[in-house]
Amino acid sequence: YGVDATRACHQALEKRGIALASNQIQYSLLYRFPEDNGLLQACDDLGIQVLAYSPLALGLLTGKYRDTETVQSITGPRKQLFEKVVENPQFGKVLDVMTTIANSHSATTKQPVTLAQVAINWCRAKGTIPIPGARNLRQVQSNYASLDWQLQPEEIQLLDDVSSKISYIQPGASPFPSYDKDLQLKMFDS
């Protein structure tokens, strides 16, 4: 839910003595709109836990896709989206900072740290519960290993700074209805 719908749901449930426990929203280093539109703050104010879906930005934050050549195997609308992102020089800067952080933690933990783990830990550092997807056991294990370490405050700031200059999709480009047809509450503004 967006800000308006979250507040309305919280209020309606509160009248019945039920707490709204969570709100599942898109949130990642490449999609920080919930910070700008006040949704993260509203959830925090109301004591609602944010579940961050797509914390890997559809796989863009795994390091697998770095240039137009690496996105050639993708088909459908995702390919056009990915090509636009990888052509943006700022995307390379995001991956560079993530790589530096991953290498630093690999040296400290004596375990391989992936870019996906950096992205997941950034979401955790923002107080959300990231819910990354996984297509195989290796990805599940990597996602799970992100719990073995945490980002330092200066690393969070570096990631905030570099990712603030890029978004992989604009909020208005969502294919979902923005308003509930009956209540006219803004449902999808993140």
PDB file of C-alpha atoms in Angstrom:
ATOM      1  CA  TYR A   1       0.000   0.000   0.000  1.00  0.00           C
ATOM      2  CA  GLY A   2       0.981   3.606  -0.498  1.00  0.00           C
ATOM      3  CA  VAL A   3       1.003   6.256   2.233  1.00  0.00           C
ATOM      4  CA  ASP A   4      -2.726   7.076   2.124  1.00  0.00           C
ATOM      5  CA  ALA A   5      -3.879   3.469   2.016  1.00  0.00           C
ATOM      6  CA  THR A   6      -1.412   2.426   4.721  1.00  0.00           C
ATOM      7  CA  ARG A   7      -2.690   5.110   7.073  1.00  0.00           C
ATOM      8  CA  ALA A   8      -6.329   4.265   6.269  1.00  0.00           C
ATOM      9  CA  CYS A   9      -5.760   0.518   6.796  1.00  0.00           C
ATOM     10  CA  HIS A  10      -3.879   1.162  10.018  1.00  0.00           C
ATOM     11  CA  GLN A  11      -6.704   3.351  11.328  1.00  0.00           C
ATOM     12  CA  ALA A  12      -9.453   0.893  10.339  1.00  0.00           C
ATOM     13  CA  LEU A  13      -7.658  -2.058  11.916  1.00  0.00           C
ATOM     14  CA  GLU A  14      -6.769  -0.058  15.031  1.00  0.00           C
ATOM     15  CA  LYS A  15     -10.481   0.626  15.613  1.00  0.00           C
ATOM     16  CA  ARG A  16     -10.928  -3.148  15.817  1.00  0.00           C
ATOM     17  CA  GLY A  17      -7.946  -3.632  18.118  1.00  0.00           C
ATOM     18  CA  ILE A  18      -5.794  -5.153  15.385  1.00  0.00           C
ATOM     19  CA  ALA A  19      -2.323  -3.913  14.534  1.00  0.00           C
ATOM     20  CA  LEU A  20      -1.241  -3.590  10.917  1.00  0.00           C
ATOM     21  CA  ALA A  21       1.972  -5.574  11.164  1.00  0.00           C
ATOM     22  CA  SER A  22       3.643  -5.149   7.790  1.00  0.00           C
ATOM     23  CA  ASN A  23       3.580  -3.503   4.395  1.00  0.00           C
ATOM     24  CA  GLN A  24       5.277  -5.173   1.433  1.00  0.00           C
ATOM     25  CA  ILE A  25       6.760  -2.557  -0.887  1.00  0.00           C
ATOM     26  CA  GLN A  26       9.358  -2.351  -3.601  1.00  0.00           C
ATOM     27  CA  TYR A  27      12.583  -0.989  -2.128  1.00  0.00           C
ATOM     28  CA  SER A  28      16.220  -1.284  -3.166  1.00  0.00           C
ATOM     29  CA  LEU A  29      19.350   0.714  -3.883  1.00  0.00           C
ATOM     30  CA  LEU A  30      17.920   1.333  -7.348  1.00  0.00           C
ATOM     31  CA  TYR A  31      14.380   2.124  -6.160  1.00  0.00           C
ATOM     32  CA  ARG A  32      14.327   4.514  -3.226  1.00  0.00           C
ATOM     33  CA  PHE A  33      11.025   6.252  -3.954  1.00  0.00           C
ATOM     34  CA  PRO A  34       9.476   5.075  -0.626  1.00  0.00           C
ATOM     35  CA  GLU A  35      11.980   7.384   1.092  1.00  0.00           C
ATOM     36  CA  ASP A  36      10.972  10.350  -1.077  1.00  0.00           C
ATOM     37  CA  ASN A  37       7.198   9.911  -0.898  1.00  0.00           C
ATOM     38  CA  GLY A  38       7.105   9.410   2.870  1.00  0.00           C
ATOM     39  CA  LEU A  39       6.017   5.764   2.862  1.00  0.00           C
ATOM     40  CA  LEU A  40       8.996   4.504   4.871  1.00  0.00           C
ATOM     41  CA  GLN A  41       8.492   7.270   7.401  1.00  0.00           C
ATOM     42  CA  ALA A  42       4.746   6.602   7.644  1.00  0.00           C
ATOM     43  CA  CYS A  43       5.381   2.905   8.276  1.00  0.00           C
ATOM     44  CA  ASP A  44       7.953   3.779  10.928  1.00  0.00           C
ATOM     45  CA  ASP A  45       5.602   6.294  12.570  1.00  0.00           C
ATOM     46  CA  LEU A  46       2.814   3.700  12.726  1.00  0.00           C
ATOM     47  CA  GLY A  47       5.020   0.812  13.880  1.00  0.00           C
ATOM     48  CA  ILE A  48       4.555  -1.115  10.635  1.00  0.00           C
ATOM     49  CA  GLN A  49       7.390  -3.383   9.524  1.00  0.00           C
ATOM     50  CA  VAL A  50       8.403  -2.896   5.895  1.00  0.00           C
ATOM     51  CA  LEU A  51       8.982  -6.012   3.810  1.00  0.00           C
ATOM     52  CA  ALA A  52      11.221  -4.937   0.931  1.00  0.00           C
ATOM     53  CA  TYR A  53      10.442  -6.872  -2.213  1.00  0.00           C
ATOM     54  CA  SER A  54      12.851  -6.815  -5.144  1.00  0.00           C
ATOM     55  CA  PRO A  55      15.823  -5.766  -2.985  1.00  0.00           C
ATOM     56  CA  LEU A  56      18.063  -6.911  -5.852  1.00  0.00           C
ATOM     57  CA  ALA A  57      16.197  -4.703  -8.367  1.00  0.00           C
ATOM     58  CA  LEU A  58      15.125  -7.636 -10.556  1.00  0.00           C
ATOM     59  CA  GLY A  59      18.700  -8.950 -10.461  1.00  0.00           C
ATOM     60  CA  LEU A  60      20.422  -5.741 -11.538  1.00  0.00           C
ATOM     61  CA  LEU A  61      22.199  -5.480  -8.181  1.00  0.00           C
ATOM     62  CA  THR A  62      23.762  -8.949  -8.391  1.00  0.00           C
ATOM     63  CA  GLY A  63      26.545  -7.823 -10.718  1.00  0.00           C
ATOM     64  CA  LYS A  64      25.426 -10.249 -13.426  1.00  0.00           C
ATOM     65  CA  TYR A  65      24.328  -7.410 -15.707  1.00  0.00           C
ATOM     66  CA  ARG A  66      26.966  -4.724 -16.206  1.00  0.00           C
ATOM     67  CA  ASP A  67      26.682  -3.649 -19.842  1.00  0.00           C
ATOM     68  CA  THR A  68      24.475  -4.038 -22.897  1.00  0.00           C
ATOM     69  CA  GLU A  69      26.294  -7.228 -23.865  1.00  0.00           C
ATOM     70  CA  THR A  70      25.362  -8.971 -20.606  1.00  0.00           C
ATOM     71  CA  VAL A  71      21.648  -8.171 -20.994  1.00  0.00           C
ATOM     72  CA  GLN A  72      21.336  -9.735 -24.455  1.00  0.00           C
ATOM     73  CA  SER A  73      20.075 -13.023 -23.012  1.00  0.00           C
ATOM     74  CA  ILE A  74      17.088 -11.265 -21.419  1.00  0.00           C
ATOM     75  CA  THR A  75      13.834 -11.154 -23.340  1.00  0.00           C
ATOM     76  CA  GLY A  76      10.647  -9.133 -23.103  1.00  0.00           C
ATOM     77  CA  PRO A  77      10.114  -5.777 -21.416  1.00  0.00           C
ATOM     78  CA  ARG A  78      12.807  -6.465 -18.823  1.00  0.00           C
ATOM     79  CA  LYS A  79      15.465  -6.321 -21.562  1.00  0.00           C
ATOM     80  CA  GLN A  80      14.569  -2.743 -22.521  1.00  0.00           C
ATOM     81  CA  LEU A  81      14.547  -1.711 -18.871  1.00  0.00           C
ATOM     82  CA  PHE A  82      17.924  -3.361 -18.185  1.00  0.00           C
ATOM     83  CA  GLU A  83      19.549  -1.860 -21.290  1.00  0.00           C
ATOM     84  CA  LYS A  84      18.517   1.610 -20.169  1.00  0.00           C
ATOM     85  CA  VAL A  85      19.995   1.045 -16.701  1.00  0.00           C
ATOM     86  CA  VAL A  86      23.317  -0.499 -17.756  1.00  0.00           C
ATOM     87  CA  GLU A  87      23.875   2.344 -20.239  1.00  0.00           C
ATOM     88  CA  ASN A  88      23.638   4.862 -17.389  1.00  0.00           C
ATOM     89  CA  PRO A  89      27.195   5.621 -16.125  1.00  0.00           C
ATOM     90  CA  GLN A  90      25.816   6.019 -12.590  1.00  0.00           C
ATOM     91  CA  PHE A  91      24.858   2.336 -12.549  1.00  0.00           C
ATOM     92  CA  GLY A  92      28.516   1.394 -13.003  1.00  0.00           C
ATOM     93  CA  LYS A  93      29.394   3.651 -10.064  1.00  0.00           C
ATOM     94  CA  VAL A  94      26.804   1.891  -7.880  1.00  0.00           C
ATOM     95  CA  LEU A  95      28.281  -1.503  -8.777  1.00  0.00           C
ATOM     96  CA  ASP A  96      31.816  -0.201  -8.158  1.00  0.00           C
ATOM     97  CA  VAL A  97      30.948   0.955  -4.631  1.00  0.00           C
ATOM     98  CA  MET A  98      29.140  -2.313  -3.953  1.00  0.00           C
ATOM     99  CA  THR A  99      32.161  -4.279  -5.209  1.00  0.00           C
ATOM    100  CA  THR A 100      34.531  -2.346  -2.942  1.00  0.00           C
ATOM    101  CA  ILE A 101      32.289  -3.028   0.050  1.00  0.00           C
ATOM    102  CA  ALA A 102      31.893  -6.717  -0.861  1.00  0.00           C
ATOM    103  CA  ASN A 103      35.670  -7.130  -1.203  1.00  0.00           C
ATOM    104  CA  SER A 104      36.254  -5.438   2.145  1.00  0.00           C
ATOM    105  CA  HIS A 105      33.812  -7.746   3.919  1.00  0.00           C
ATOM    106  CA  SER A 106      35.185 -10.803   2.104  1.00  0.00           C
ATOM    107  CA  ALA A 107      38.605 -10.000   3.540  1.00  0.00           C
ATOM    108  CA  THR A 108      37.172  -9.460   7.031  1.00  0.00           C
ATOM    109  CA  THR A 109      34.869 -12.484   7.155  1.00  0.00           C
ATOM    110  CA  LYS A 110      37.187 -14.792   5.181  1.00  0.00           C
ATOM    111  CA  GLN A 111      34.069 -15.776   3.218  1.00  0.00           C
ATOM    112  CA  PRO A 112      33.012 -14.623  -0.246  1.00  0.00           C
ATOM    113  CA  VAL A 113      30.628 -11.683  -0.046  1.00  0.00           C
ATOM    114  CA  THR A 114      28.477 -11.009  -3.093  1.00  0.00           C
ATOM    115  CA  LEU A 115      26.970  -7.829  -4.469  1.00  0.00           C
ATOM    116  CA  ALA A 116      23.564  -9.348  -3.735  1.00  0.00           C
ATOM    117  CA  GLN A 117      24.541  -9.591  -0.061  1.00  0.00           C
ATOM    118  CA  VAL A 118      25.549  -5.918  -0.075  1.00  0.00           C
ATOM    119  CA  ALA A 119      22.151  -4.967  -1.558  1.00  0.00           C
ATOM    120  CA  ILE A 120      20.289  -7.129   0.971  1.00  0.00           C
ATOM    121  CA  ASN A 121      22.281  -5.692   3.868  1.00  0.00           C
ATOM    122  CA  TRP A 122      21.586  -2.145   2.714  1.00  0.00           C
ATOM    123  CA  CYS A 123      17.850  -2.900   2.944  1.00  0.00           C
ATOM    124  CA  ARG A 124      18.383  -4.424   6.397  1.00  0.00           C
ATOM    125  CA  ALA A 125      20.327  -1.334   7.468  1.00  0.00           C
ATOM    126  CA  LYS A 126      17.304   0.767   6.477  1.00  0.00           C
ATOM    127  CA  GLY A 127      15.146  -1.195   8.931  1.00  0.00           C
ATOM    128  CA  THR A 128      13.345  -3.324   6.374  1.00  0.00           C
ATOM    129  CA  ILE A 129      13.087  -7.064   6.012  1.00  0.00           C
ATOM    130  CA  PRO A 130      14.317  -7.789   2.488  1.00  0.00           C
ATOM    131  CA  ILE A 131      12.649 -10.648   0.656  1.00  0.00           C
ATOM    132  CA  PRO A 132      14.988 -11.522  -2.209  1.00  0.00           C
ATOM    133  CA  GLY A 133      14.140 -14.147  -4.748  1.00  0.00           C
ATOM    134  CA  ALA A 134      16.319 -17.147  -5.475  1.00  0.00           C
ATOM    135  CA  ARG A 135      16.350 -19.492  -8.453  1.00  0.00           C
ATOM    136  CA  ASN A 136      18.739 -22.095  -7.083  1.00  0.00           C
ATOM    137  CA  LEU A 137      20.391 -23.387  -3.924  1.00  0.00           C
ATOM    138  CA  ARG A 138      23.518 -21.262  -4.435  1.00  0.00           C
ATOM    139  CA  GLN A 139      21.412 -18.078  -4.448  1.00  0.00           C
ATOM    140  CA  VAL A 140      19.498 -19.211  -1.349  1.00  0.00           C
ATOM    141  CA  GLN A 141      22.787 -19.841   0.464  1.00  0.00           C
ATOM    142  CA  SER A 142      24.195 -16.486  -0.638  1.00  0.00           C
ATOM    143  CA  ASN A 143      21.067 -14.653   0.502  1.00  0.00           C
ATOM    144  CA  TYR A 144      21.210 -16.448   3.845  1.00  0.00           C
ATOM    145  CA  ALA A 145      24.918 -15.620   4.259  1.00  0.00           C
ATOM    146  CA  SER A 146      24.040 -11.920   4.141  1.00  0.00           C
ATOM    147  CA  LEU A 147      22.920 -12.368   7.755  1.00  0.00           C
ATOM    148  CA  ASP A 148      26.516 -13.156   8.788  1.00  0.00           C
ATOM    149  CA  TRP A 149      27.702  -9.539   8.548  1.00  0.00           C
ATOM    150  CA  GLN A 150      26.441  -5.949   8.586  1.00  0.00           C
ATOM    151  CA  LEU A 151      27.280  -2.765   6.759  1.00  0.00           C
ATOM    152  CA  GLN A 152      29.161  -0.087   8.656  1.00  0.00           C
ATOM    153  CA  PRO A 153      27.599   3.411   8.887  1.00  0.00           C
ATOM    154  CA  GLU A 154      30.145   4.876   6.454  1.00  0.00           C
ATOM    155  CA  GLU A 155      29.361   2.113   3.942  1.00  0.00           C
ATOM    156  CA  ILE A 156      25.642   2.827   4.218  1.00  0.00           C
ATOM    157  CA  GLN A 157      26.372   6.487   3.542  1.00  0.00           C
ATOM    158  CA  LEU A 158      28.496   5.648   0.497  1.00  0.00           C
ATOM    159  CA  LEU A 159      25.707   3.466  -0.885  1.00  0.00           C
ATOM    160  CA  ASP A 160      23.098   6.143  -0.120  1.00  0.00           C
ATOM    161  CA  ASP A 161      25.134   8.778  -1.927  1.00  0.00           C
ATOM    162  CA  VAL A 162      25.910   6.766  -5.055  1.00  0.00           C
ATOM    163  CA  SER A 163      22.417   5.283  -5.406  1.00  0.00           C
ATOM    164  CA  SER A 164      20.601   8.570  -4.880  1.00  0.00           C
ATOM    165  CA  LYS A 165      21.460   9.567  -8.454  1.00  0.00           C
ATOM    166  CA  ILE A 166      19.779   6.638 -10.243  1.00  0.00           C
ATOM    167  CA  SER A 167      16.480   4.739 -10.287  1.00  0.00           C
ATOM    168  CA  TYR A 168      15.801   1.765 -12.497  1.00  0.00           C
ATOM    169  CA  ILE A 169      12.121   2.550 -12.943  1.00  0.00           C
ATOM    170  CA  GLN A 170      10.103   5.688 -12.371  1.00  0.00           C
ATOM    171  CA  PRO A 171       7.154   5.365  -9.973  1.00  0.00           C
ATOM    172  CA  GLY A 172       4.681   6.680 -12.553  1.00  0.00           C
ATOM    173  CA  ALA A 173       5.686   3.904 -14.938  1.00  0.00           C
ATOM    174  CA  SER A 174       4.015   1.220 -12.842  1.00  0.00           C
ATOM    175  CA  PRO A 175       1.423  -0.867 -14.682  1.00  0.00           C
ATOM    176  CA  PHE A 176      -0.725  -1.167 -11.548  1.00  0.00           C
ATOM    177  CA  PRO A 177      -3.714   1.067 -10.752  1.00  0.00           C
ATOM    178  CA  SER A 178      -2.751   3.983  -8.537  1.00  0.00           C
ATOM    179  CA  TYR A 179      -6.120   4.397  -6.849  1.00  0.00           C
ATOM    180  CA  ASP A 180      -8.590   1.964  -5.355  1.00  0.00           C
ATOM    181  CA  LYS A 181     -11.652   2.100  -7.616  1.00  0.00           C
ATOM    182  CA  ASP A 182     -14.132   2.159  -4.706  1.00  0.00           C
ATOM    183  CA  LEU A 183     -12.420   4.144  -1.978  1.00  0.00           C
ATOM    184  CA  GLN A 184     -10.273   6.378  -4.201  1.00  0.00           C
ATOM    185  CA  LEU A 185      -7.355   5.879  -1.798  1.00  0.00           C
ATOM    186  CA  LYS A 186      -3.925   6.086  -3.317  1.00  0.00           C
ATOM    187  CA  MET A 187      -2.904   2.463  -3.261  1.00  0.00           C
ATOM    188  CA  PHE A 188       0.295   2.283  -5.238  1.00  0.00           C
ATOM    189  CA  ASP A 189       2.568   5.274  -4.843  1.00  0.00           C
ATOM    190  CA  SER A 190       5.783   3.462  -4.164  1.00  0.00           C
TER     191      SER A 190
END
